[in-house]
Structure formats: structure tokens, C-alpha cells
Coordinates of C-alpha atoms in Angstrom, one line a residue:
M1 CA 16.8 -9.5 13.5
E2 CA 18.0 -6.1 12.3
L3 CA 16.4 -3.6 9.9
I4 CA 18.8 -1.3 8.0
A5 CA 17.3 1.6 6.0
N6 CA 19.0 3.8 3.5
M7 CA 16.8 6.9 3.0
K8 CA 19.3 9.8 2.5
S9 CA 19.6 10.1 -1.3
G10 CA 18.0 8.6 -4.3
E11 CA 15.7 5.6 -3.9
A12 CA 14.7 4.5 -0.4
R13 CA 16.1 1.0 0.4
A14 CA 16.0 -1.3 3.4
A15 CA 17.4 -4.7 4.3
L16 CA 16.3 -7.2 6.9
K17 CA 19.2 -9.1 8.5
H18 CA 19.1 -12.3 10.5
N19 CA 22.2 -13.6 12.3
G20 CA 24.3 -11.0 10.5
R21 CA 23.1 -12.0 7.0
V22 CA 20.6 -10.2 4.7
T23 CA 17.4 -12.2 4.2
E24 CA 15.3 -9.7 2.4
F25 CA 15.5 -6.4 0.5
F26 CA 12.9 -3.6 0.3
F27 CA 12.8 -0.8 -2.3
E28 CA 10.6 2.2 -3.0
S29 CA 11.0 4.6 -5.8
A30 CA 8.8 7.2 -7.5
M31 CA 9.2 5.2 -10.7
D32 CA 8.0 1.9 -9.2
D33 CA 5.0 0.1 -10.5
T34 CA 1.8 -0.5 -8.5
A35 CA 2.8 -1.8 -5.0
A36 CA 1.1 -4.7 -3.2
G37 CA -1.4 -3.4 -0.7
E38 CA -2.3 -0.2 -2.5
I39 CA -6.0 0.5 -3.0
Y40 CA -7.5 2.0 -6.2
K41 CA -10.8 3.2 -7.5
G42 CA -11.0 1.0 -10.6
R43 CA -13.3 0.7 -13.6
V44 CA -14.3 -2.6 -15.2
V45 CA -13.2 -2.5 -18.8
D46 CA -13.7 -6.1 -19.8
V47 CA -15.4 -9.3 -18.4
L48 CA -14.2 -12.7 -19.6
P49 CA -16.5 -15.5 -18.6
G50 CA -14.1 -18.1 -20.0
M51 CA -11.5 -17.1 -17.5
D52 CA -14.0 -16.2 -14.7
A53 CA -12.1 -12.9 -14.5
A54 CA -12.3 -9.2 -15.3
F55 CA -9.8 -6.6 -16.3
I56 CA -9.8 -3.4 -14.3
D57 CA -8.5 0.1 -15.3
I58 CA -6.8 1.5 -12.1
G59 CA -5.5 4.7 -13.7
K60 CA -1.9 3.7 -14.2
G61 CA 0.2 0.9 -15.8
K62 CA -1.4 -2.1 -17.3
K63 CA -5.0 -3.2 -16.7
G64 CA -5.3 -5.2 -13.5
Y65 CA -6.7 -8.8 -13.2
L66 CA -9.6 -9.6 -10.9
H67 CA -10.8 -13.2 -10.5
R68 CA -14.4 -14.0 -9.6
D69 CA -13.4 -15.6 -6.3
N70 CA -12.0 -12.2 -5.1
I71 CA -15.2 -10.2 -5.8
M72 CA -17.1 -9.3 -2.6
S73 CA -20.6 -10.1 -3.9
Y74 CA -19.3 -13.7 -4.7
R75 CA -17.6 -14.1 -1.4
L76 CA -20.6 -13.0 0.6
L77 CA -23.1 -15.1 -1.4
K78 CA -24.8 -17.5 1.0
E79 CA -25.0 -20.7 -1.2
P80 CA -23.4 -24.1 -0.9
L81 CA -19.9 -23.8 -2.4
A82 CA -20.5 -26.4 -5.1
E83 CA -23.5 -24.4 -6.4
K84 CA -21.7 -21.0 -6.0
K85 CA -18.8 -22.2 -8.2
Q86 CA -21.3 -23.0 -11.0
R87 CA -22.1 -19.3 -11.3
G88 CA -20.3 -17.2 -13.9
I89 CA -18.5 -14.0 -13.2
K90 CA -21.2 -11.9 -15.1
D91 CA -23.5 -12.6 -12.1
F92 CA -21.3 -10.5 -9.9
I93 CA -19.7 -7.8 -12.0
K94 CA -20.5 -5.7 -15.1
K95 CA -18.5 -3.8 -17.6
G96 CA -18.3 -0.1 -16.9
E97 CA -18.9 -0.2 -13.1
Y98 CA -16.6 1.3 -10.6
L99 CA -15.3 -0.5 -7.5
F100 CA -12.5 -0.4 -4.9
V101 CA -9.7 -2.9 -5.5
Q102 CA -6.5 -3.7 -3.8
V103 CA -3.2 -4.9 -5.3
V104 CA -2.3 -8.4 -4.3
K105 CA 0.7 -8.8 -6.7
E106 CA 2.5 -6.0 -8.4
E107 CA 2.4 -5.7 -12.2
T108 CA 5.4 -7.1 -14.1
S109 CA 6.8 -6.3 -17.5
S110 CA 4.3 -8.8 -19.1
K111 CA 1.3 -8.8 -16.7
G112 CA -0.9 -6.3 -15.0
A113 CA -1.4 -6.3 -11.3
K114 CA -3.4 -9.0 -9.6
L115 CA -6.3 -7.5 -7.7
K116 CA -8.9 -8.3 -5.1
E117 CA -12.1 -6.6 -4.0
N118 CA -12.0 -8.0 -0.4
L119 CA -9.9 -5.2 1.0
S120 CA -7.7 -5.3 4.1
L121 CA -6.2 -2.4 6.0
P122 CA -3.2 -3.6 8.1
G123 CA -2.5 -2.1 11.6
K124 CA 0.1 -2.8 14.2
Y125 CA -2.0 -5.4 16.1
C126 CA -4.8 -6.3 13.7
V127 CA -6.0 -6.1 10.1
Y128 CA -9.3 -4.4 9.4
L129 CA -11.6 -6.0 6.8
P130 CA -14.2 -3.5 5.4
D131 CA -17.5 -5.3 4.4
E132 CA -16.3 -8.8 5.3
P133 CA -17.7 -9.7 8.7
G134 CA -16.1 -11.9 11.3
L135 CA -13.2 -12.1 13.9
F136 CA -10.3 -14.1 12.8
I137 CA -7.3 -15.0 15.1
S138 CA -3.8 -15.8 14.0
Q139 CA -3.1 -19.5 13.7
K140 CA 0.0 -19.1 15.8
V141 CA -2.1 -18.3 18.9
E142 CA -3.0 -21.0 21.4
E143 CA -6.6 -22.2 21.3
S144 CA -7.4 -21.0 24.9
V145 CA -6.3 -17.4 23.9
K146 CA -8.3 -17.6 20.7
E147 CA -11.5 -18.6 22.6
E148 CA -11.0 -15.7 25.0
W149 CA -10.9 -13.2 22.2
L150 CA -13.8 -14.8 20.3
E151 CA -15.9 -14.4 23.4
Q152 CA -15.1 -10.6 23.3
E153 CA -16.1 -10.2 19.7
E154 CA -19.3 -8.3 20.5
A155 CA -17.3 -5.8 22.6
L156 CA -15.3 -4.8 19.5
P157 CA -16.7 -1.8 17.4
L158 CA -16.7 -3.7 14.1
N159 CA -20.3 -2.7 13.0
G160 CA -20.6 -5.7 10.7
D161 CA -17.0 -5.5 9.4
G162 CA -14.2 -8.0 10.0
L163 CA -11.0 -8.1 11.8
I164 CA -7.9 -10.4 11.8
M165 CA -6.0 -10.3 15.1
R166 CA -2.2 -10.6 14.8
T167 CA -0.3 -12.7 17.3
E168 CA 1.1 -9.6 18.9
G169 CA -2.4 -8.2 19.2
T170 CA -3.7 -11.0 21.4
T171 CA -1.3 -9.8 24.1
Q172 CA -2.8 -6.3 24.2
S173 CA -5.7 -5.0 26.2
L174 CA -9.2 -4.6 24.7
D175 CA -8.9 -0.8 24.9
V176 CA -5.7 -0.9 22.8
I177 CA -7.3 -3.0 20.1
K178 CA -10.4 -0.8 20.1
K179 CA -8.2 2.3 19.6
E180 CA -6.5 0.7 16.6
I181 CA -9.9 -0.4 15.1
F182 CA -11.1 3.2 15.3
Q183 CA -7.9 4.4 13.6
L184 CA -8.3 1.9 10.8
Q185 CA -12.0 2.7 10.4
S186 CA -11.1 6.4 10.1
L187 CA -8.5 5.5 7.4
W188 CA -11.2 3.5 5.6
Q189 CA -13.6 6.5 5.6
D190 CA -10.9 8.7 4.2
I191 CA -10.4 6.2 1.3
V192 CA -14.2 6.2 0.7
I193 CA -14.3 10.0 0.5
R194 CA -11.3 10.1 -1.8
G195 CA -13.0 7.6 -4.0
E196 CA -16.2 9.6 -4.2
E197 CA -14.1 12.7 -5.2
L198 CA -12.4 10.9 -8.0
S199 CA -14.3 11.0 -11.3
S200 CA -12.0 8.5 -13.0
P201 CA -9.8 5.5 -11.9
G202 CA -6.9 6.3 -9.6
K203 CA -5.2 5.6 -6.3
V204 CA -7.2 6.2 -3.1
S205 CA -5.1 4.7 -0.4
Q206 CA -3.0 7.0 1.8
E207 CA 0.8 7.0 1.2
E208 CA 2.6 5.3 4.1
H209 CA 6.2 6.1 5.1
F210 CA 8.5 3.7 3.4
L211 CA 9.9 2.5 6.8
T212 CA 6.3 1.8 8.0
K213 CA 5.7 -0.5 5.0
C214 CA 8.9 -2.4 5.8
L215 CA 8.0 -2.8 9.4
T216 CA 4.4 -4.0 8.5
S217 CA 6.0 -6.8 6.5
T218 CA 8.4 -7.8 9.3
P219 CA 7.9 -10.0 12.4
L220 CA 8.3 -7.1 14.9
E221 CA 8.7 -9.3 17.9
H222 CA 12.0 -10.5 16.5
V223 CA 13.5 -7.1 15.5
K224 CA 16.2 -6.1 18.0
R225 CA 17.9 -3.3 16.1
I226 CA 16.8 -0.6 13.6
A227 CA 19.5 1.5 11.9
V228 CA 18.5 4.4 9.7
D229 CA 20.2 7.5 8.2
T230 CA 17.6 10.2 8.6
R231 CA 16.0 11.7 11.7
E232 CA 12.5 11.5 10.1
A233 CA 13.0 7.7 9.7
V234 CA 14.2 7.1 13.3
E235 CA 11.2 9.0 14.6
T236 CA 8.9 7.0 12.3
A237 CA 10.4 3.8 13.7
K238 CA 10.0 4.9 17.3
A239 CA 6.4 5.8 16.7
H240 CA 5.7 2.3 15.3
F241 CA 6.8 0.8 18.6
S242 CA 5.2 3.5 20.8
G243 CA 2.7 1.1 22.4
W244 CA 5.4 -1.5 23.3
E245 CA 6.9 -2.0 26.7
P246 CA 10.4 -0.4 26.8
E247 CA 12.3 -3.7 27.3
K248 CA 10.6 -5.2 24.2
R249 CA 11.4 -2.3 21.9
P250 CA 14.4 -2.6 19.5
E251 CA 17.5 -0.4 19.7
F252 CA 17.1 2.7 17.4
I253 CA 20.3 4.0 15.8
L254 CA 20.6 7.2 13.7
F255 CA 23.5 6.9 11.3
K256 CA 25.0 10.4 10.9
R257 CA 28.1 9.9 8.7
P258 CA 28.2 10.9 5.0
E259 CA 29.2 7.3 4.2
N260 CA 26.4 5.1 2.8
I261 CA 24.8 3.2 5.6
F262 CA 24.4 0.1 3.3
S263 CA 28.2 0.1 2.8
K264 CA 28.9 0.6 6.5
E265 CA 26.5 -2.3 7.5
N266 CA 27.9 -4.6 4.8
V267 CA 24.6 -4.7 3.0
E268 CA 25.8 -3.2 -0.3
I269 CA 28.1 -6.1 -0.9
E270 CA 25.3 -8.6 -0.2
L271 CA 23.1 -6.8 -2.7
E272 CA 25.8 -7.0 -5.4
R273 CA 26.2 -10.8 -4.7
A274 CA 22.4 -11.3 -5.0
L275 CA 22.5 -9.9 -8.6
K276 CA 25.0 -12.4 -9.8
P277 CA 24.0 -15.8 -11.3
V278 CA 26.4 -17.8 -9.1
A279 CA 25.9 -18.2 -5.3
W280 CA 28.9 -19.8 -3.5
L281 CA 28.5 -22.3 -0.7
K282 CA 30.8 -22.2 2.4
S283 CA 32.1 -25.7 1.5
G284 CA 33.4 -24.5 -1.9
G285 CA 30.4 -25.7 -4.0
F286 CA 28.1 -23.3 -5.8
L287 CA 24.6 -22.7 -7.1
Q288 CA 24.0 -21.6 -10.7
I289 CA 20.8 -19.6 -10.8
E290 CA 19.0 -18.7 -14.0
K291 CA 15.6 -17.3 -14.7
T292 CA 13.7 -18.2 -17.9
E293 CA 10.3 -17.3 -19.2
M294 CA 8.9 -20.5 -17.8
C295 CA 10.7 -21.1 -14.5
I296 CA 13.7 -20.6 -12.4
T297 CA 16.4 -23.2 -12.7
I298 CA 19.1 -23.8 -10.0
D299 CA 22.0 -26.2 -10.6
V300 CA 24.0 -27.5 -7.6
N301 CA 27.7 -28.1 -8.2
T302 CA 30.4 -29.4 -5.8
G303 CA 32.9 -26.9 -7.2
R304 CA 36.1 -26.7 -5.1
F305 CA 34.7 -29.0 -2.4
T306 CA 36.3 -32.5 -2.5
G307 CA 35.3 -33.6 1.0
K308 CA 37.3 -35.6 3.6
H309 CA 35.4 -38.9 3.3
D310 CA 34.0 -40.9 0.3
L311 CA 32.2 -39.4 -2.7
E312 CA 28.7 -40.2 -1.5
H313 CA 29.3 -38.3 1.8
T314 CA 30.7 -35.3 -0.1
I315 CA 27.6 -35.3 -2.4
V316 CA 25.1 -35.5 0.5
K317 CA 26.9 -32.8 2.5
T318 CA 27.0 -30.5 -0.5
N319 CA 23.3 -31.1 -1.3
L320 CA 22.1 -30.4 2.3
E321 CA 24.1 -27.2 2.4
A322 CA 22.8 -26.2 -1.0
A323 CA 19.2 -26.9 0.1
A324 CA 19.4 -24.3 2.8
E325 CA 21.2 -21.9 0.5
V326 CA 18.6 -22.3 -2.2
M327 CA 15.8 -21.2 0.1
H328 CA 17.9 -18.2 1.3
Q329 CA 18.6 -17.2 -2.3
L330 CA 14.9 -17.4 -3.3
R331 CA 14.0 -15.0 -0.5
V332 CA 16.9 -12.6 -0.7
R333 CA 16.5 -12.3 -4.5
N334 CA 12.6 -12.4 -4.2
L335 CA 12.3 -15.0 -6.9
S336 CA 8.8 -16.5 -7.4
G337 CA 6.9 -18.9 -9.6
M338 CA 8.0 -22.4 -10.6
V339 CA 11.5 -23.4 -9.4
M340 CA 13.4 -26.5 -10.7
I341 CA 16.5 -27.5 -8.6
D342 CA 19.0 -30.0 -10.0
F343 CA 20.8 -31.4 -6.9
I344 CA 23.7 -33.8 -7.3
R345 CA 22.2 -37.3 -7.6
M346 CA 22.0 -39.3 -4.4
N347 CA 21.6 -43.1 -4.2
Q348 CA 19.9 -43.4 -0.8
E349 CA 16.2 -42.6 -0.3
K350 CA 16.9 -41.5 3.3
D351 CA 19.3 -38.9 2.0
R352 CA 16.6 -37.6 -0.4
Q353 CA 14.0 -37.4 2.4
H354 CA 16.5 -35.6 4.6
L355 CA 17.1 -33.0 1.8
I356 CA 13.3 -32.4 1.4
Q357 CA 13.0 -32.0 5.2
V358 CA 15.7 -29.3 5.1
L359 CA 13.8 -27.5 2.3
E360 CA 10.6 -27.6 4.3
E361 CA 12.2 -26.3 7.5
K362 CA 13.7 -23.4 5.6
A363 CA 10.5 -22.7 3.7
A364 CA 8.6 -22.3 7.0
E365 CA 10.8 -19.3 7.7
D366 CA 9.8 -17.5 4.5
P367 CA 6.9 -15.0 4.7
Q368 CA 5.8 -16.1 1.2
K369 CA 4.0 -19.3 0.7
I370 CA 6.2 -22.1 -0.7
R371 CA 4.9 -25.5 -2.0
I372 CA 7.4 -28.3 -2.3
A373 CA 6.4 -31.0 -4.8
G374 CA 9.4 -33.2 -4.1
F375 CA 11.6 -35.1 -6.6
S376 CA 10.3 -35.6 -10.1
R377 CA 10.9 -38.8 -12.1
L378 CA 14.0 -37.2 -13.6
G379 CA 15.4 -36.5 -10.1
I380 CA 14.7 -32.7 -10.2
V381 CA 13.2 -31.1 -7.1
E382 CA 10.2 -29.0 -8.0
L383 CA 8.7 -26.2 -5.9
T384 CA 6.7 -23.0 -6.3
R385 CA 7.1 -19.7 -4.4
Q386 CA 4.3 -17.1 -4.1
R387 CA 4.9 -13.7 -5.8
S388 CA 4.4 -10.5 -3.8
R389 CA 6.5 -7.9 -5.5
Q390 CA 9.3 -7.4 -8.1
S391 CA 12.4 -9.6 -7.9
L392 CA 15.8 -7.9 -7.5
E393 CA 16.5 -8.7 -11.1
E394 CA 13.3 -7.0 -12.3
H395 CA 13.9 -4.0 -10.1
M396 CA 17.5 -3.3 -10.8
L397 CA 18.5 -5.0 -14.1
E398 CA 17.5 -4.8 -17.7
P399 CA 18.1 -7.3 -20.6
F400 CA 20.4 -6.4 -23.4
G401 CA 21.7 -8.2 -26.5
T402 CA 25.3 -9.4 -26.8
E403 CA 27.3 -11.3 -29.4
Y404 CA 26.7 -14.4 -27.2
G405 CA 23.0 -13.9 -26.8
K406 CA 20.8 -12.2 -24.1
G407 CA 22.5 -10.7 -21.1
W408 CA 21.6 -8.6 -18.0
R409 CA 23.0 -5.3 -16.9
L410 CA 22.1 -2.5 -14.4
S411 CA 19.1 -0.5 -15.7
E412 CA 19.3 3.2 -16.5
K413 CA 17.1 3.8 -13.5
E414 CA 19.5 2.0 -11.2
L415 CA 22.5 3.8 -12.7
M416 CA 20.7 7.1 -11.9
E417 CA 20.0 6.0 -8.3
R418 CA 23.6 4.9 -7.8
S419 CA 24.8 8.3 -9.2
K420 CA 22.7 10.1 -6.6
R421 CA 24.0 8.0 -3.8
M422 CA 27.6 8.4 -4.8
L423 CA 27.2 12.2 -5.1
G424 CA 25.2 12.3 -1.8
A425 CA 28.3 11.0 0.0
W426 CA 30.0 14.4 -0.9
I427 CA 27.2 16.6 0.3
E428 CA 29.0 17.6 3.5
E429 CA 32.4 17.9 2.0
D430 CA 34.1 21.2 1.3
V431 CA 34.3 21.0 -2.5
D432 CA 33.6 23.6 -5.2
A433 CA 33.1 21.1 -8.1
I434 CA 32.7 17.4 -8.9
V435 CA 33.5 15.5 -12.1
L436 CA 31.3 12.4 -12.4
E437 CA 31.9 9.7 -14.9
V438 CA 28.9 7.6 -16.0
P439 CA 28.4 5.0 -18.8
D440 CA 27.9 6.3 -22.3
R441 CA 24.5 4.8 -22.6
L442 CA 23.1 6.7 -19.6
L443 CA 24.4 10.1 -20.8
A444 CA 23.3 9.4 -24.3
R445 CA 19.7 8.6 -23.2
E446 CA 19.2 11.2 -20.4
G447 CA 21.5 14.0 -21.5
R448 CA 20.7 17.4 -20.0
A449 CA 18.0 16.0 -17.8
L450 CA 20.6 13.8 -16.1
H451 CA 22.8 16.7 -15.3
D452 CA 20.0 18.9 -14.0
D453 CA 18.7 16.1 -11.8
L454 CA 22.0 15.2 -10.3
Q455 CA 23.1 18.9 -9.9
Q456 CA 20.5 19.2 -7.1
V457 CA 22.4 16.5 -5.0
V458 CA 25.9 18.0 -5.0
P459 CA 27.1 21.0 -2.9
G460 CA 29.0 22.7 -5.8
R461 CA 29.3 22.7 -9.6
L462 CA 28.7 19.3 -11.4
F463 CA 30.4 18.2 -14.6
I464 CA 29.4 14.9 -16.1
V465 CA 31.6 12.9 -18.5
S466 CA 31.2 9.3 -19.8
E467 CA 33.1 6.2 -20.7
P468 CA 32.1 3.2 -22.9
K469 CA 31.5 1.0 -19.9
E470 CA 28.2 -0.8 -19.1
Q471 CA 27.7 0.0 -15.4
E472 CA 30.6 1.7 -13.7
I473 CA 30.1 5.1 -12.0
V474 CA 33.2 7.0 -10.7
V475 CA 33.9 10.4 -9.2
R476 CA 36.8 11.5 -11.4
Y477 CA 37.6 14.6 -9.3
A478 CA 36.3 16.6 -6.4
G479 CA 37.8 19.8 -5.3
S480 CA 38.5 23.3 -6.9
L481 CA 36.4 24.6 -9.7
E482 CA 39.5 25.5 -11.8
V483 CA 40.9 22.0 -11.7
A484 CA 37.4 20.4 -12.3
E485 CA 37.0 22.5 -15.4
Q486 CA 40.4 21.4 -16.8
R487 CA 39.5 17.7 -16.1
N488 CA 36.1 18.2 -17.7
Q489 CA 37.6 19.7 -20.9
A490 CA 40.2 16.9 -21.2
L491 CA 37.6 14.1 -20.7
K492 CA 35.1 15.8 -23.0
A493 CA 37.7 15.9 -25.8
Q494 CA 38.1 12.1 -25.5
M495 CA 34.3 11.7 -25.6
K496 CA 34.2 13.9 -28.8
Q497 CA 36.6 11.5 -30.5
R498 CA 34.0 8.7 -29.9
G499 CA 31.2 10.9 -31.4
I500 CA 29.7 12.0 -28.0
D501 CA 29.4 15.8 -27.7
F502 CA 27.6 17.3 -24.6
R503 CA 28.3 20.9 -23.6
F504 CA 27.7 20.8 -19.9

């Protein structure tokens, strides 16, 4: 595996590649919503017995959703499960009280963040669980190794708290694990102190470096190469692997060219493909992917693939290739919820079982939980994928109306980020001025603020003009100030004829 991180200008981005192909994207921006894993001091604003849930004000965005089963007092109650489930949420939480909560799922355009009170602080080798006692070992670890660590539980400085041991952690010495526990306990104490200092709801968890968040979400033992474009990022990556044996550490690469690292590593083109509704198969077939309010629908088509044998063989081969590609697309686009897949109809039951087997094998590689229900009576394959954060579509696109109905286009936020990255490529060039062309809608909405923000990125004078295009951004000229002023005046005259008049 490889991790490619673009940190230089605009929004921080990273991509995880496996066998030369991107399998997952990571994004972080100052304008992002609440992120999974963040901890807040929240205030209970409403308790709904009919839903066994409470709504929590966390100081930003929509009110968060906390279910009874994720409240600590409920989890720690020593009663038979059947009796405990009969208890209502009002036995465990009251309107107006303050509590620490952690984001499980980020908020969306229609829903607040999903929260839990059973907090977890992830480390390199283990996960610390404040107030939830017990030692838990990764299910991937052999039973004999599990037993060895469980026998050493009393030697760990948990003080009544809990710990989840990662697979990599079971290969470390007791002293290494103790050291990390002390670090995580210190982090927890800092969170408690920040919470006591806050008089109203707000964030209390410490900001982690973006690259650290990416690495925490990645199976480190499989990472062989990390390429980044800032010195700070490469030092952060090296620190994350500081306790590893030299031969097990990945290769660290600092990309120093002005060219965008995503473009150089062929990540940018894969990102653009992941935003399109059609995903092509190597055989010539394709997937048509659409997201609705209720579910995600994927239609499998043979397309240009005619096969070399009979029709049934062509259909089976296309479907098996499509099954693997469906699972890849769900992960790379970070699609979640209910998924309905219309494969080409197959006559043989063994072929249908083979297809389900391929889906299950690929689902096992996904870090998010996937439940495959199988074929419905109508011949549609149904599955669900757990949500953890925004999909690519939610993060980068926005809906807009067309004469043909609802469509999708790059959001104004994404246009701004792309403008910064494009200008950032010129930062080391010997130019006195740049003329940047952006879509009319971005200039009309942001105006002077857009110019002032982007001016900080370029080495010389910046002129911004616009065209009636939806999402194309172009550097019209870069060079002398005199020529740039002439180009700017000529293009501004064309804009004025369309009723757009900006004097900068």
C-alpha cells in the first residue's frame, strides 16, 4: 500500500493506493463538518422516550443524536440484558445535563452527527477506553497470544479503565504498551480539564495532524511507501513509525516540485473519475451509479464487451468483474447506506452463488462494515455499507437545477480549493502577475473576498476574471504586470457585456 498526501495549498488531501490504484480518499478542511472521532462537551437539549434517544448540542452544526445504548450509565448497568432493555432512556439521561460525547458518524446535510458517550482514544498500538473497564484483544490475534496478554492485564496501569489491543500492539513489549497507555491517559486528562474550563458546549479533543488521522485509519503493517509534499508532513509520518524496526518502516518521500503531487502520482485523474456516474470495466462493460434519497442504485451493463464465447459466458464474466468493481467504487467514493445492484440476469444458481462469494471476499477488505443480503425476489442484489464520514459527492459536489431536472456540479468550496492549488503551482515561478479565470457563479458569490483570499497564494499581482462555465478554472496569463493588466482589461470588458462588473 501507498499513502499519497497533498498538503501544500488549499485543503489537505490524501489517497491510499493498493496495487497502483486508489482505494480510499481522505480530506480535511476548515469548513468541514464535525469529524468522526472528535470529542465534545455537549448539553442535552431534548430526550425522546419514543426513540430511546436524546439530542445533544455540541456547540456547532446540527444537534447530535445519542441513543440509549451508547450512554455509559446504561452500558455499565449490571442487570440481565432483557431487563435492561426494558428501561427507558429517561432512567439514564436528563435534559439540561452536560456530558462528554464522541462523534461516531459525521453530520450530513439532513442529519446531525451520531454520538456516543462510551469514548475511545486511539493510539498506535492500542485504544484507550475511559470509564469502560476491561482488556480487549483484536480478533485477528491467535488465541495463545490473546491468553498471554490477558494474563498480564493486572500489570497494565488501567486504573479501572479499558483498553483495546491492536494486532500490531500484541507484538510489542509490555513497557512499550505501558508508555502508550500513560500518553493516552495524559491526553484524556487534558480533555477533562478543557471540558471543565468550557462553560458551554464545544470541542474538547486535541487537534491531530491530518496525516496522523489518515495513518490511524490505515492498516500500517501494509503501508510500504508514504509520499508527501511538505517537510512537516514527512516528519509527522516518520514520528508515527518511530517505534518500528527499521526494516518494517515504509519508504518516506518528500515531493519538492511545484507540480501537484496528486497529478504526479496519477491520483487526480482517479479522483475525477470517482465523481462521474459511470465507472468503466476493463472488459468494456460499465456501472451506472446513482444516489437517491432512499438508496444507491448500481446498474451493470455489458457495454462494448461482446465476449469470445456464448452469451451466458459473456454475462457471467461481466457480472463477476462488475462485482469486484462495485465494492471498489463503494469504498473509493465512500458511499454508504442501502445499495441496490442490478446485475445482468444469470440462469444458473451456481453463477449467482459465485457472484455473492466475490462480493463477500471484497467486502472483507473494506474497513467499513458491509452486510450482504443477497438476491431479492426481483433479482436485485441488496447490501448495506456502514457510514463513517462524508461521501466524495457530499464533500465536493452540490446539486443544481437544469432544464432536464436535478444535476450535480463542483461546489463553490471545491472551486475555491482548486483555484488555490492551481495558483500554488506558480508560487516558485518568476512572474509579476497572474490572470485567473473562474466560473461566473464563483466570482458573483464571493467577489472581493475571493480575490483577497487567493492573492495570498500567488507570488505577484492577481487579476480574476470569469466565464459562464460551470466548473472550469484556467490561468489565462502569467508573466509581466503590463501584459497582465492588458489581458485583464480586455476580459473585464467581455464580462461587462454580460452584466458582470468587478473592479479588481
